[in-house]
mmCIF file of C-alpha atoms in Angstrom:
data_model
loop_
_atom_site.group_PDB
_atom_site.id
_atom_site.type_symbol
_atom_site.label_atom_id
_atom_site.label_comp_id
_atom_site.label_asym_id
_atom_site.label_seq_id
_atom_site.Cartn_x
_atom_site.Cartn_y
_atom_site.Cartn_z
ATOM 1 C CA MET B 265 -0.001 -0.103 0.293
ATOM 2 C CA GLY B 266 1.027 3.592 -0.928
ATOM 3 C CA THR B 267 2.702 5.266 2.739
ATOM 4 C CA MET B 268 3.048 9.181 3.081
ATOM 5 C CA THR B 269 6.656 9.816 1.757
ATOM 6 C CA SER B 270 6.329 7.986 -1.207
ATOM 7 C CA PHE B 271 5.143 11.076 -3.098
ATOM 8 C CA THR B 272 7.772 14.411 -3.796
ATOM 9 C CA PRO B 273 5.785 16.965 -5.001
ATOM 10 C CA ASP B 274 8.211 19.577 -6.410
ATOM 11 C CA SER B 275 8.021 22.930 -7.441
ATOM 12 C CA ASP B 276 4.819 24.110 -9.457
ATOM 13 C CA ASP B 277 6.490 24.675 -12.467
ATOM 14 C CA SER B 278 6.212 21.432 -13.644
ATOM 15 C CA PRO B 279 6.210 21.084 -18.033
ATOM 16 C CA VAL B 280 1.735 21.582 -18.533
ATOM 17 C CA SER B 281 2.424 18.572 -20.470
ATOM 18 C CA GLY B 282 -1.055 16.480 -20.388
ATOM 19 C CA LEU B 283 -3.196 18.846 -22.838
ATOM 20 C CA GLY B 284 -6.345 17.226 -23.968
ATOM 21 C CA ARG B 285 -5.580 13.856 -22.584
ATOM 22 C CA ARG B 286 -7.426 11.994 -19.736
ATOM 23 C CA VAL B 287 -5.498 9.508 -16.617
ATOM 24 C CA LEU B 288 -7.378 7.250 -14.824
ATOM 25 C CA VAL B 289 -5.069 6.268 -10.932
ATOM 26 C CA VAL B 290 -5.714 3.855 -9.105
ATOM 27 C CA GLU B 291 -4.138 4.176 -5.723
ATOM 28 C CA ASP B 292 -5.393 2.520 -2.392
ATOM 29 C CA GLU B 293 -3.481 5.365 0.068
ATOM 30 C CA VAL B 294 -6.366 8.304 -0.566
ATOM 31 C CA ARG B 295 -4.258 10.563 0.276
ATOM 32 C CA LEU B 296 -0.903 10.358 -2.530
ATOM 33 C CA ALA B 297 -3.878 9.759 -4.900
ATOM 34 C CA ARG B 298 -5.315 13.632 -4.423
ATOM 35 C CA LEU B 299 -1.672 15.136 -3.997
ATOM 36 C CA LEU B 300 -0.831 12.821 -7.300
ATOM 37 C CA GLY B 301 -4.349 14.235 -9.257
ATOM 38 C CA GLU B 302 -2.997 17.322 -7.797
ATOM 39 C CA ALA B 303 0.008 16.996 -8.877
ATOM 40 C CA LEU B 304 -1.581 15.724 -12.747
ATOM 41 C CA ARG B 305 -4.136 18.352 -13.213
ATOM 42 C CA ARG B 306 -1.524 21.787 -13.160
ATOM 43 C CA ALA B 307 -0.056 19.419 -16.097
ATOM 44 C CA GLY B 308 -2.287 19.793 -18.088
ATOM 45 C CA TYR B 309 -3.876 16.437 -17.718
ATOM 46 C CA ALA B 310 -7.844 15.547 -16.356
ATOM 47 C CA VAL B 311 -8.164 12.817 -13.781
ATOM 48 C CA ASP B 312 -10.227 9.161 -12.564
ATOM 49 C CA LEU B 313 -9.294 8.414 -9.616
ATOM 50 C CA ALA B 314 -9.755 5.081 -7.954
ATOM 51 C CA HIS B 315 -9.193 3.704 -4.590
ATOM 52 C CA ASP B 316 -9.227 -0.407 -5.280
ATOM 53 C CA GLY B 317 -9.091 -3.031 -7.638
ATOM 54 C CA VAL B 318 -13.047 -3.205 -8.512
ATOM 55 C CA SER B 319 -13.712 0.354 -9.313
ATOM 56 C CA GLY B 320 -10.001 0.857 -11.053
ATOM 57 C CA LEU B 321 -10.793 -2.259 -13.583
ATOM 58 C CA SER B 322 -14.445 -0.866 -13.866
ATOM 59 C CA LEU B 323 -13.232 2.814 -14.810
ATOM 60 C CA ALA B 324 -10.351 1.403 -16.805
ATOM 61 C CA LYS B 325 -12.721 -0.919 -19.190
ATOM 62 C CA ALA B 326 -15.103 1.559 -19.501
ATOM 63 C CA GLY B 327 -12.308 3.193 -21.103
ATOM 64 C CA GLY B 328 -11.882 6.769 -22.254
ATOM 65 C CA HIS B 329 -7.932 7.346 -20.866
ATOM 66 C CA ASP B 330 -5.389 7.273 -22.449
ATOM 67 C CA VAL B 331 -2.973 6.197 -19.499
ATOM 68 C CA VAL B 332 -3.672 3.787 -16.804
ATOM 69 C CA ILE B 333 -1.525 4.681 -13.039
ATOM 70 C CA LEU B 334 -2.002 2.001 -11.187
ATOM 71 C CA ASP B 335 -0.704 0.795 -7.613
ATOM 72 C CA ILE B 336 -0.490 -2.535 -7.498
ATOM 73 C CA MET B 337 -0.672 -3.230 -3.569
ATOM 74 C CA LEU B 338 -4.598 -2.336 -4.209
ATOM 75 C CA PRO B 339 -8.080 -4.059 -1.558
ATOM 76 C CA GLY B 340 -10.201 -6.693 -3.613
ATOM 77 C CA LEU B 341 -8.270 -6.722 -6.570
ATOM 78 C CA SER B 342 -4.061 -6.552 -7.237
ATOM 79 C CA GLY B 343 -2.962 -4.423 -9.688
ATOM 80 C CA TYR B 344 -1.411 -7.285 -11.456
ATOM 81 C CA ARG B 345 -4.595 -8.741 -11.464
ATOM 82 C CA VAL B 346 -5.976 -5.265 -12.673
ATOM 83 C CA LEU B 347 -3.435 -5.693 -15.511
ATOM 84 C CA GLN B 348 -4.474 -9.109 -16.657
ATOM 85 C CA ALA B 349 -7.730 -8.577 -17.189
ATOM 86 C CA LEU B 350 -7.254 -5.070 -19.257
ATOM 87 C CA ARG B 351 -5.450 -7.131 -21.356
ATOM 88 C CA ALA B 352 -7.123 -10.509 -22.067
ATOM 89 C CA ASP B 353 -10.174 -8.113 -22.409
ATOM 90 C CA GLY B 354 -8.098 -6.102 -25.430
ATOM 91 C CA HIS B 355 -7.810 -3.421 -23.517
ATOM 92 C CA ASP B 356 -4.453 -1.385 -25.644
ATOM 93 C CA VAL B 357 -4.809 1.560 -22.859
ATOM 94 C CA PRO B 358 -0.997 2.225 -21.185
ATOM 95 C CA VAL B 359 0.109 0.988 -17.753
ATOM 96 C CA VAL B 360 2.110 2.954 -16.087
ATOM 97 C CA MET B 361 2.831 0.096 -12.635
ATOM 98 C CA LEU B 362 3.547 2.262 -8.985
ATOM 99 C CA THR B 363 4.379 0.469 -6.349
ATOM 100 C CA ALA B 364 6.890 0.923 -2.613
ATOM 101 C CA LYS B 365 8.436 -3.229 -4.708
ATOM 102 C CA ASP B 366 11.852 -2.629 -6.133
ATOM 103 C CA GLY B 367 12.975 -6.364 -6.896
ATOM 104 C CA GLU B 368 13.370 -6.515 -10.156
ATOM 105 C CA TYR B 369 11.150 -9.256 -10.017
ATOM 106 C CA ASP B 370 7.777 -7.747 -9.099
ATOM 107 C CA GLU B 371 9.027 -5.072 -12.665
ATOM 108 C CA LEU B 372 9.690 -8.268 -15.147
ATOM 109 C CA ASP B 373 6.291 -9.623 -13.570
ATOM 110 C CA ALA B 374 4.637 -6.373 -14.580
ATOM 111 C CA LEU B 375 6.706 -6.143 -17.462
ATOM 112 C CA GLU B 376 5.256 -9.377 -18.631
ATOM 113 C CA LEU B 377 1.291 -8.728 -17.366
ATOM 114 C CA GLY B 378 1.765 -5.895 -20.805
ATOM 115 C CA ALA B 379 2.770 -3.158 -18.241
ATOM 116 C CA ASP B 380 4.518 -0.333 -20.070
ATOM 117 C CA ASP B 381 6.386 1.721 -17.166
ATOM 118 C CA TYR B 382 6.905 0.780 -13.934
ATOM 119 C CA VAL B 383 7.420 3.421 -10.596
ATOM 120 C CA THR B 384 8.773 2.573 -7.712
ATOM 121 C CA LYS B 385 8.239 4.334 -4.504
ATOM 122 C CA PRO B 386 9.093 6.964 -3.619
ATOM 123 C CA PHE B 387 8.535 9.529 -6.904
ATOM 124 C CA SER B 388 8.758 12.747 -8.089
ATOM 125 C CA THR B 389 6.018 14.947 -9.854
ATOM 126 C CA ARG B 390 8.310 15.231 -12.419
ATOM 127 C CA VAL B 391 9.636 12.029 -13.090
ATOM 128 C CA LEU B 392 6.352 10.350 -13.324
ATOM 129 C CA LEU B 393 4.944 13.448 -16.006
ATOM 130 C CA ALA B 394 8.282 12.962 -18.671
ATOM 131 C CA ARG B 395 7.423 9.106 -17.851
ATOM 132 C CA LEU B 396 3.846 9.841 -18.876
ATOM 133 C CA SER B 397 4.357 12.095 -21.675
ATOM 134 C CA ASN B 398 6.565 9.431 -23.393
ATOM 135 C CA LEU B 399 4.038 7.355 -23.255
ATOM 136 C CA VAL B 400 1.586 9.578 -23.918
ATOM 137 C CA ARG B 401 3.083 10.915 -27.446
ATOM 138 C CA ARG B 402 3.011 7.064 -28.898
ATOM 139 C CA ARG B 403 -0.419 6.363 -28.312
ATOM 140 C CA PRO B 404 -2.436 8.929 -31.201
ATOM 141 C CA SER B 405 -4.138 11.803 -30.036
ATOM 142 C CA SER B 406 -7.574 11.480 -28.266
ATOM 143 C CA HIS B 407 -7.960 15.921 -28.276
ATOM 144 C CA LEU B 408 -10.607 15.301 -30.633
ATOM 145 C CA GLN B 409 -14.127 15.377 -29.229
ATOM 146 C CA THR B 410 -17.202 14.123 -30.710
ATOM 147 C CA LEU B 411 -20.744 13.559 -29.580
ATOM 148 C CA GLY B 412 -23.474 14.453 -32.252
ATOM 149 C CA ARG B 413 -23.197 17.171 -34.379
ATOM 150 C CA LEU B 414 -20.295 18.994 -31.644
ATOM 151 C CA LYS B 415 -17.205 18.680 -31.455
ATOM 152 C CA LEU B 416 -14.190 19.915 -28.781
ATOM 153 C CA ASP B 417 -10.666 19.802 -30.068
ATOM 154 C CA SER B 418 -8.698 20.164 -26.952
ATOM 155 C CA GLU B 419 -6.060 20.707 -28.362
ATOM 156 C CA GLN B 420 -6.208 23.965 -30.798
ATOM 157 C CA HIS B 421 -9.046 24.975 -28.493
ATOM 158 C CA ARG B 422 -12.390 24.906 -31.060
ATOM 159 C CA VAL B 423 -15.146 24.213 -30.867
ATOM 160 C CA TRP B 424 -18.258 23.642 -33.546
ATOM 161 C CA ILE B 425 -22.199 22.805 -34.340
ATOM 162 C CA GLY B 426 -22.206 20.564 -37.639
ATOM 163 C CA GLU B 427 -20.411 23.793 -39.740
ATOM 164 C CA ASN B 428 -20.708 26.506 -37.054
ATOM 165 C CA GLU B 429 -17.568 27.461 -35.339
ATOM 166 C CA LEU B 430 -18.293 28.901 -31.669
ATOM 167 C CA THR B 431 -16.519 30.968 -29.389
ATOM 168 C CA LEU B 432 -16.261 30.107 -25.705
ATOM 169 C CA SER B 433 -14.131 31.407 -23.021
ATOM 170 C CA ALA B 434 -11.435 29.739 -21.683
ATOM 171 C CA ARG B 435 -13.897 28.393 -18.835
ATOM 172 C CA GLU B 436 -16.817 27.675 -20.956
ATOM 173 C CA PHE B 437 -14.773 25.390 -23.005
ATOM 174 C CA ALA B 438 -12.910 23.605 -20.276
ATOM 175 C CA VAL B 439 -17.170 22.706 -18.964
ATOM 176 C CA LEU B 440 -17.918 21.286 -22.315
ATOM 177 C CA ALA B 441 -14.911 19.407 -21.817
ATOM 178 C CA TYR B 442 -15.340 18.371 -19.317
ATOM 179 C CA LEU B 443 -19.287 17.411 -19.400
ATOM 180 C CA MET B 444 -18.341 15.389 -23.176
ATOM 181 C CA SER B 445 -15.241 13.183 -21.282
ATOM 182 C CA SER B 446 -17.927 12.826 -18.757
ATOM 183 C CA SER B 447 -20.409 11.876 -21.661
ATOM 184 C CA GLY B 448 -22.989 9.908 -20.540
ATOM 185 C CA ARG B 449 -23.557 10.694 -17.105
ATOM 186 C CA ALA B 450 -24.651 13.185 -14.620
ATOM 187 C CA VAL B 451 -21.740 16.011 -13.155
ATOM 188 C CA SER B 452 -22.474 17.751 -10.171
ATOM 189 C CA LYS B 453 -21.382 21.467 -10.186
ATOM 190 C CA GLN B 454 -19.086 20.214 -6.689
ATOM 191 C CA GLU B 455 -17.430 17.729 -9.466
ATOM 192 C CA LEU B 456 -16.724 21.074 -12.265
ATOM 193 C CA LEU B 457 -15.650 23.221 -8.208
ATOM 194 C CA ASP B 458 -13.361 20.966 -8.134
ATOM 195 C CA GLU B 459 -12.567 18.980 -11.597
ATOM 196 C CA VAL B 460 -12.612 22.604 -13.644
ATOM 197 C CA TRP B 461 -11.828 25.832 -11.210
ATOM 198 C CA GLN B 462 -9.826 23.351 -8.897
ATOM 199 C CA GLU B 463 -11.838 25.147 -6.296
ATOM 200 C CA PRO B 464 -13.726 22.654 -3.950
ATOM 201 C CA TYR B 465 -14.993 25.245 -1.424
ATOM 202 C CA GLY B 466 -16.001 28.302 -4.183
ATOM 203 C CA PRO B 467 -19.083 29.248 -4.959
ATOM 204 C CA ALA B 468 -22.063 27.105 -7.124
ATOM 205 C CA ASN B 469 -22.407 29.850 -8.615
ATOM 206 C CA LEU B 470 -19.462 30.070 -10.660
ATOM 207 C CA VAL B 471 -21.162 27.578 -12.353
ATOM 208 C CA GLU B 472 -24.131 28.059 -12.983
ATOM 209 C CA VAL B 473 -22.922 31.926 -14.617
ATOM 210 C CA CYS B 474 -20.642 29.648 -16.482
ATOM 211 C CA MET B 475 -22.883 27.306 -17.952
ATOM 212 C CA VAL B 476 -26.006 30.105 -18.772
ATOM 213 C CA GLY B 477 -24.194 31.606 -21.242
ATOM 214 C CA LEU B 478 -22.310 28.153 -21.578
ATOM 215 C CA ARG B 479 -26.229 26.914 -23.017
ATOM 216 C CA ARG B 480 -26.531 30.484 -24.946
ATOM 217 C CA LYS B 481 -23.681 29.321 -26.994
ATOM 218 C CA LEU B 482 -24.663 26.021 -27.555
ATOM 219 C CA GLY B 483 -28.215 26.182 -28.777
ATOM 220 C CA SER B 484 -31.841 24.400 -26.100
ATOM 221 C CA GLY B 485 -30.890 20.922 -25.113
ATOM 222 C CA VAL B 486 -27.145 19.982 -25.280
ATOM 223 C CA VAL B 487 -27.004 20.741 -21.909
ATOM 224 C CA GLU B 488 -29.830 19.408 -19.748
ATOM 225 C CA THR B 489 -30.710 19.718 -16.306
ATOM 226 C CA VAL B 490 -30.866 15.978 -13.799
ATOM 227 C CA ARG B 491 -32.358 17.854 -11.085
ATOM 228 C CA ASN B 492 -30.581 17.170 -7.837
ATOM 229 C CA VAL B 493 -27.557 15.952 -9.567
ATOM 230 C CA GLY B 494 -26.258 18.420 -12.193
ATOM 231 C CA TYR B 495 -24.871 18.408 -15.964
ATOM 232 C CA ARG B 496 -25.425 15.881 -18.395
ATOM 233 C CA ILE B 497 -24.855 16.627 -22.576
ATOM 234 C CA THR B 498 -26.934 15.372 -24.998
ATOM 235 C CA SER B 499 -26.300 14.083 -28.642
ATOM 236 C CA ASP B 500 -26.841 17.548 -30.400
ATOM 237 C CA ASP B 501 -27.780 16.561 -33.319
ATOM 238 C CA GLN B 502 -30.633 19.004 -35.123
#
């Protein structure tokens, strides 16, 4: 399991290398997972977190991630079992194994099961980010998202409905990108504050004001309100 000394944060000038990329972190040490998630978001990644092998495997199988950071010692299913199940089902997402173990045979086991890289705790954010950047460069870019007639290019920061390009503010663009990456489920205001604003204690009206402008530009019916939950994006087939 993770320890409080297994993560070495670097200065905030870490390179922003993850724009348009989504990473899944499966780590049972909650504080370590949170700190790692914050570092990854500063580097431009969208981050999903899981704290046990079963939920980690479920999220990984759902797809949409450019890379998975997977601890070996997990409750429920070990990282080895999660990796083995992913590869058996044909998922080729790059996987970085993260563990306190440092034996040669542990590394060989992970690589033989299909891991793409292996990082031993303690580690620095710069080392991990460099390894992630190297992995995602080899993988076809997932910067283009489409949903019905709606298309978003996170690399060029451009959005279209059909042939018509929209002009969005940086915050509207970030909210739309997050909603599209979460297509099919409702996203709460708190989740948007956490993931887009990165202000978990910010007022909910920050989200509401942004959503008014975004809906005006997208047109009716694209972003729907899910009562007592939040917002969900729907296919625009007008």
